[in-house]
CSV table of C-alpha atoms in Angstrom, one decimal:
chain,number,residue,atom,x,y,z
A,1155,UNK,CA,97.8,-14.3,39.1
A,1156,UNK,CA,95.9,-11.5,37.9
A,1157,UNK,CA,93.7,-10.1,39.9
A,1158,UNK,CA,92.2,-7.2,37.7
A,1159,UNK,CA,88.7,-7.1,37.1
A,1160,UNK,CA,86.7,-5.4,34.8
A,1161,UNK,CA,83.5,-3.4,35.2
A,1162,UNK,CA,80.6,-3.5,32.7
A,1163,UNK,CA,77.5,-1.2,32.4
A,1164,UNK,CA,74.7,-2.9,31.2
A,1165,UNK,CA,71.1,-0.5,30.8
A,1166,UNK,CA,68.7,-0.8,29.3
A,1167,UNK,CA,66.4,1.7,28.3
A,1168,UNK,CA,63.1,0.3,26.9
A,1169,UNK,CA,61.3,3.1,24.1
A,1170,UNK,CA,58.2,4.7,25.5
A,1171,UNK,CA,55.1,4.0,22.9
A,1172,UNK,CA,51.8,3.0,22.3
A,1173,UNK,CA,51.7,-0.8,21.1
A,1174,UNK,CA,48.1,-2.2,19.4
A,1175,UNK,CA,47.1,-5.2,17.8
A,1176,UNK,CA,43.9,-4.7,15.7
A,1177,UNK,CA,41.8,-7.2,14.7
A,1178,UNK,CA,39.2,-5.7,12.4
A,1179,UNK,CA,37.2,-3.1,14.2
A,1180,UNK,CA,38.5,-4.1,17.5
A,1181,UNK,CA,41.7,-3.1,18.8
A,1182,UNK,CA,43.9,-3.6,22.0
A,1183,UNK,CA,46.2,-0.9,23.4
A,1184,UNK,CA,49.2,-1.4,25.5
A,1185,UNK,CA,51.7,1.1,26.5
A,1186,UNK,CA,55.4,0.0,26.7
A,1187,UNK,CA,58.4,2.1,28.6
A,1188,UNK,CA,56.7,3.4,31.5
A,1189,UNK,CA,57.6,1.9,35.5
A,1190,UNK,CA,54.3,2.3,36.9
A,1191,UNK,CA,53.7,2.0,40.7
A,1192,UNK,CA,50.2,1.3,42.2
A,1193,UNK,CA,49.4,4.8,42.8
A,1194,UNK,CA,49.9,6.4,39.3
A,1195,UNK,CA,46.5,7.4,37.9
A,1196,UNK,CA,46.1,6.5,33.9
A,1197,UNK,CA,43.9,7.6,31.1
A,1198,UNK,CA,43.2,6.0,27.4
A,1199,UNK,CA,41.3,8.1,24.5
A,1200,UNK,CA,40.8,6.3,21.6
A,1201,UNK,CA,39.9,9.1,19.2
A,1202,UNK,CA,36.9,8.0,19.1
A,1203,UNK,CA,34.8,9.9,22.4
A,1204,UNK,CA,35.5,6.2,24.3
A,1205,UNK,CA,38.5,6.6,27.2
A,1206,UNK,CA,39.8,3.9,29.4
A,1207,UNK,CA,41.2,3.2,32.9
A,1208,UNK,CA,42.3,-0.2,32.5
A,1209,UNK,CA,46.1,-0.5,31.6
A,1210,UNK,CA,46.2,-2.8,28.2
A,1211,UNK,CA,42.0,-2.0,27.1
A,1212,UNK,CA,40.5,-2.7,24.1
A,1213,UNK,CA,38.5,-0.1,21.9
A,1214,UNK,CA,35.8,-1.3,19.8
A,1215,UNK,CA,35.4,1.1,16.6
A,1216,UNK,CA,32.0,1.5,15.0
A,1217,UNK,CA,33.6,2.7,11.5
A,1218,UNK,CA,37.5,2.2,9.6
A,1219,UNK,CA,39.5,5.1,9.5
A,1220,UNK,CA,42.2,7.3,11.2
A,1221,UNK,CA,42.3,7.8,15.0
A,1222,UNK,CA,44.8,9.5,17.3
A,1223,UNK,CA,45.1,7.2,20.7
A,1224,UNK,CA,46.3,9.2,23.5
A,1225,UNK,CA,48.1,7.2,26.6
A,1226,UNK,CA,48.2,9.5,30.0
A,1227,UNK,CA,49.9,8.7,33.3
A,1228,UNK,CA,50.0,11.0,36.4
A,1229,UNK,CA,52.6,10.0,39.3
A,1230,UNK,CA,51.5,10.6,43.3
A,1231,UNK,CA,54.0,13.5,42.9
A,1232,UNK,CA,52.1,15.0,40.1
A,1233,UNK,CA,54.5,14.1,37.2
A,1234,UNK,CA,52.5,13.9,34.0
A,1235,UNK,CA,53.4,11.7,31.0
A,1236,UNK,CA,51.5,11.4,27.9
A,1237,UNK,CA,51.7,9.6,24.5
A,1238,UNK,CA,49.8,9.7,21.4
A,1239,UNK,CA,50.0,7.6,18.3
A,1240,UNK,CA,47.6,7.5,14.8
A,1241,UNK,CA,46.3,4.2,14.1
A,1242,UNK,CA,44.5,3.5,10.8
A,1243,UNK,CA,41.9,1.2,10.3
A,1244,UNK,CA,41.0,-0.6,7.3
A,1245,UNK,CA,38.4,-3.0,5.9
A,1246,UNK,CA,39.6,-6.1,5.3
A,1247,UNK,CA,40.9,-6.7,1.6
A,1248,UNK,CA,38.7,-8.2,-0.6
A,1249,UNK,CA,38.1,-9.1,-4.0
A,1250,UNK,CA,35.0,-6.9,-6.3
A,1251,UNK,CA,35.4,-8.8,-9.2
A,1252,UNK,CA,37.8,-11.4,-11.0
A,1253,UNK,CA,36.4,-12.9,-14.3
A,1254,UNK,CA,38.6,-14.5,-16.7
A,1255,UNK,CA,37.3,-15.6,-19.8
A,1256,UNK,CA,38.8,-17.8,-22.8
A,1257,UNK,CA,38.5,-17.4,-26.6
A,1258,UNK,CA,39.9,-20.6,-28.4
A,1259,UNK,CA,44.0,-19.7,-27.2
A,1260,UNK,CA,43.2,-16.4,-25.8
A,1261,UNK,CA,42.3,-15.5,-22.4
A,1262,UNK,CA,41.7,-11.7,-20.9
A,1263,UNK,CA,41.1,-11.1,-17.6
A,1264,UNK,CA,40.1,-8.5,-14.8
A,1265,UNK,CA,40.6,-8.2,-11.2
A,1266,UNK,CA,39.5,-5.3,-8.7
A,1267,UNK,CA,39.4,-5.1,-5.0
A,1268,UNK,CA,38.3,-3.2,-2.5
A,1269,UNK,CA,39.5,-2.7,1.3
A,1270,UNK,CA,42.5,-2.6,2.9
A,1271,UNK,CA,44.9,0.1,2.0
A,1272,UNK,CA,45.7,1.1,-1.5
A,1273,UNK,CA,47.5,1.5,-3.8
A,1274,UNK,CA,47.2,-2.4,-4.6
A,1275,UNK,CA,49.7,-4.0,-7.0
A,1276,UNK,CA,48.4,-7.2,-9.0
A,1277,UNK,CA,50.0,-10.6,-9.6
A,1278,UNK,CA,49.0,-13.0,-12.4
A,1279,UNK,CA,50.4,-16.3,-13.0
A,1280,UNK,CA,48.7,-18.1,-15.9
A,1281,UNK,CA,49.7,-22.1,-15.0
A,1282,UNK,CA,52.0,-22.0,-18.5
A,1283,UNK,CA,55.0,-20.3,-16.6
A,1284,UNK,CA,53.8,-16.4,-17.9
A,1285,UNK,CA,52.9,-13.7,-15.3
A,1286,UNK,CA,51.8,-10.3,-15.8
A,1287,UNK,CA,51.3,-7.2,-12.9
A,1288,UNK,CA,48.3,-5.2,-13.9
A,1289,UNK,CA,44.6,-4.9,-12.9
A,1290,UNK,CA,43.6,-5.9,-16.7
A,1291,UNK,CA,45.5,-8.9,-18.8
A,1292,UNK,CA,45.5,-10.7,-22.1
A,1293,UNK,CA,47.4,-13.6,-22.7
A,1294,UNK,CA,47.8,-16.0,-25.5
A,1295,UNK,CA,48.5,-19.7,-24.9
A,1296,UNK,CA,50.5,-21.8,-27.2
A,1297,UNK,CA,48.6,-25.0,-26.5
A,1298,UNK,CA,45.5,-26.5,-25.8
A,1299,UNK,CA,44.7,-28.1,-22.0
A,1300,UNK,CA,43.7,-27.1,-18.6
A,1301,UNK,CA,45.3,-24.2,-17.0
A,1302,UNK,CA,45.1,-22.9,-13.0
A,1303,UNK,CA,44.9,-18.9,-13.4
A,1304,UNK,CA,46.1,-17.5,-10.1
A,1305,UNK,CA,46.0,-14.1,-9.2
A,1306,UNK,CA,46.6,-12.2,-6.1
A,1307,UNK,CA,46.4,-8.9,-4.7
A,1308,UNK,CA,48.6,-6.9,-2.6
A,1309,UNK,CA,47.6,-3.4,-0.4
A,1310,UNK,CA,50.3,-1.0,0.7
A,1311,UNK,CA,50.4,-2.4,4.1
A,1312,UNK,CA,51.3,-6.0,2.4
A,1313,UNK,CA,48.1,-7.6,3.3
A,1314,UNK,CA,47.5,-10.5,0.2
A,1315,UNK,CA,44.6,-12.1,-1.0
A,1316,UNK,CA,45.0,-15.1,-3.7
A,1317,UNK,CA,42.0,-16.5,-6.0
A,1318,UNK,CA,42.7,-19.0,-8.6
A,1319,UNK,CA,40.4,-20.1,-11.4
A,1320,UNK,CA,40.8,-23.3,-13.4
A,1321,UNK,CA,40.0,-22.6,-17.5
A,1322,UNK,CA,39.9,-24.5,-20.6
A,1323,UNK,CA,42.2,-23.6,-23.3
A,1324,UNK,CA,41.5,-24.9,-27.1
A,1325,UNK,CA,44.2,-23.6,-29.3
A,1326,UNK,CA,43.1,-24.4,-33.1
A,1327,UNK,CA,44.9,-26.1,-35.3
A,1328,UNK,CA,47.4,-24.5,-38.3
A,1329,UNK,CA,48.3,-26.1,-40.9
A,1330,UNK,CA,50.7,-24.7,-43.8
A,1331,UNK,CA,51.7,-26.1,-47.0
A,1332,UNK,CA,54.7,-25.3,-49.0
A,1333,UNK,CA,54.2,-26.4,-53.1
């Protein structure tokens, strides 16, 4: 019988930061890492002129943009620990303009937006299997019908916003004649 045992060390150490989740203009803080006791004294500024004592507050912004939070945490023994993290607001993403329009078999189109954080990159799909990636298109169908033109912005934080728009597509007739 073998009676050899075997130790194991299992820690943990959790990372000290600032966790939000923002909803518009309206954001909720919590700070993660810390062992607080009852008697530790804490202080939120939100970059903004507002501060906090509650533990997990939210800030209410009047205006998108960049602000440096700041968590602080003094012990009874006078042990200070602070923490500061940028967070950016945006304005939602949102279409300024998408117009197709349709000449007989060919179709140009435009799309801009506005809001959340740019660059944005552009996908078209144009319902007959063809795509393109740009703010401005042109595309030439190869037959007549009705055909769903999707498009859909991206920001550089990987919000999306989709819009499709159904059009009418009348390809004219050829007709050649070899003698």
């Amino acid at each position: 019988v073998d009676n050899s045992s075997v130790e194991v060390d299992l820690s943990y150490e959790s990372k000290l930061g600032i966790t939000s989740s923002i909803n518009d203009l309206s954001v909720v803080f919590e700070v993660n890492g810390l062992q607080l006791s009852p008697t530790d004294s804490f202080e939120w500024q939100f970059g903004n002129g507002e501060k906090s004592e509650e533990l997990n507050p939210t800030a209410n912004y009047a205006e998108y943009g960049r602000y440096l939070v700041t968590f602080s945490r003094v012990t009874e023994s006078g042990e200070k620990t602070v923490e500061s993290q940028e967070i950016m607001l945006t304005e939602p993403l949102s279409f300024n303009d998408f117009e197709v329009s349709v000449n007989e078999s060919s179709l140009t189109g435009f799309v801009t937006a506005s809001g959340g954080l740019a660059p944005y990159t552009y996908q078209w799909e144009f319902g007959d299997g063809n795509s393109s990636s740009s703010d401005t298109v042109t595309h030439n169908y190869n037959f007549s019908g009705s055909y769903a033109i999707k498009v859909t912005v991206t920001d550089s934080a990987d919000q999306m916003l989709t819009s499709t728009k159904n059009v009418s597509v009348s390809v004219p007739l050829s007709v050649s004649a070899n003698y």
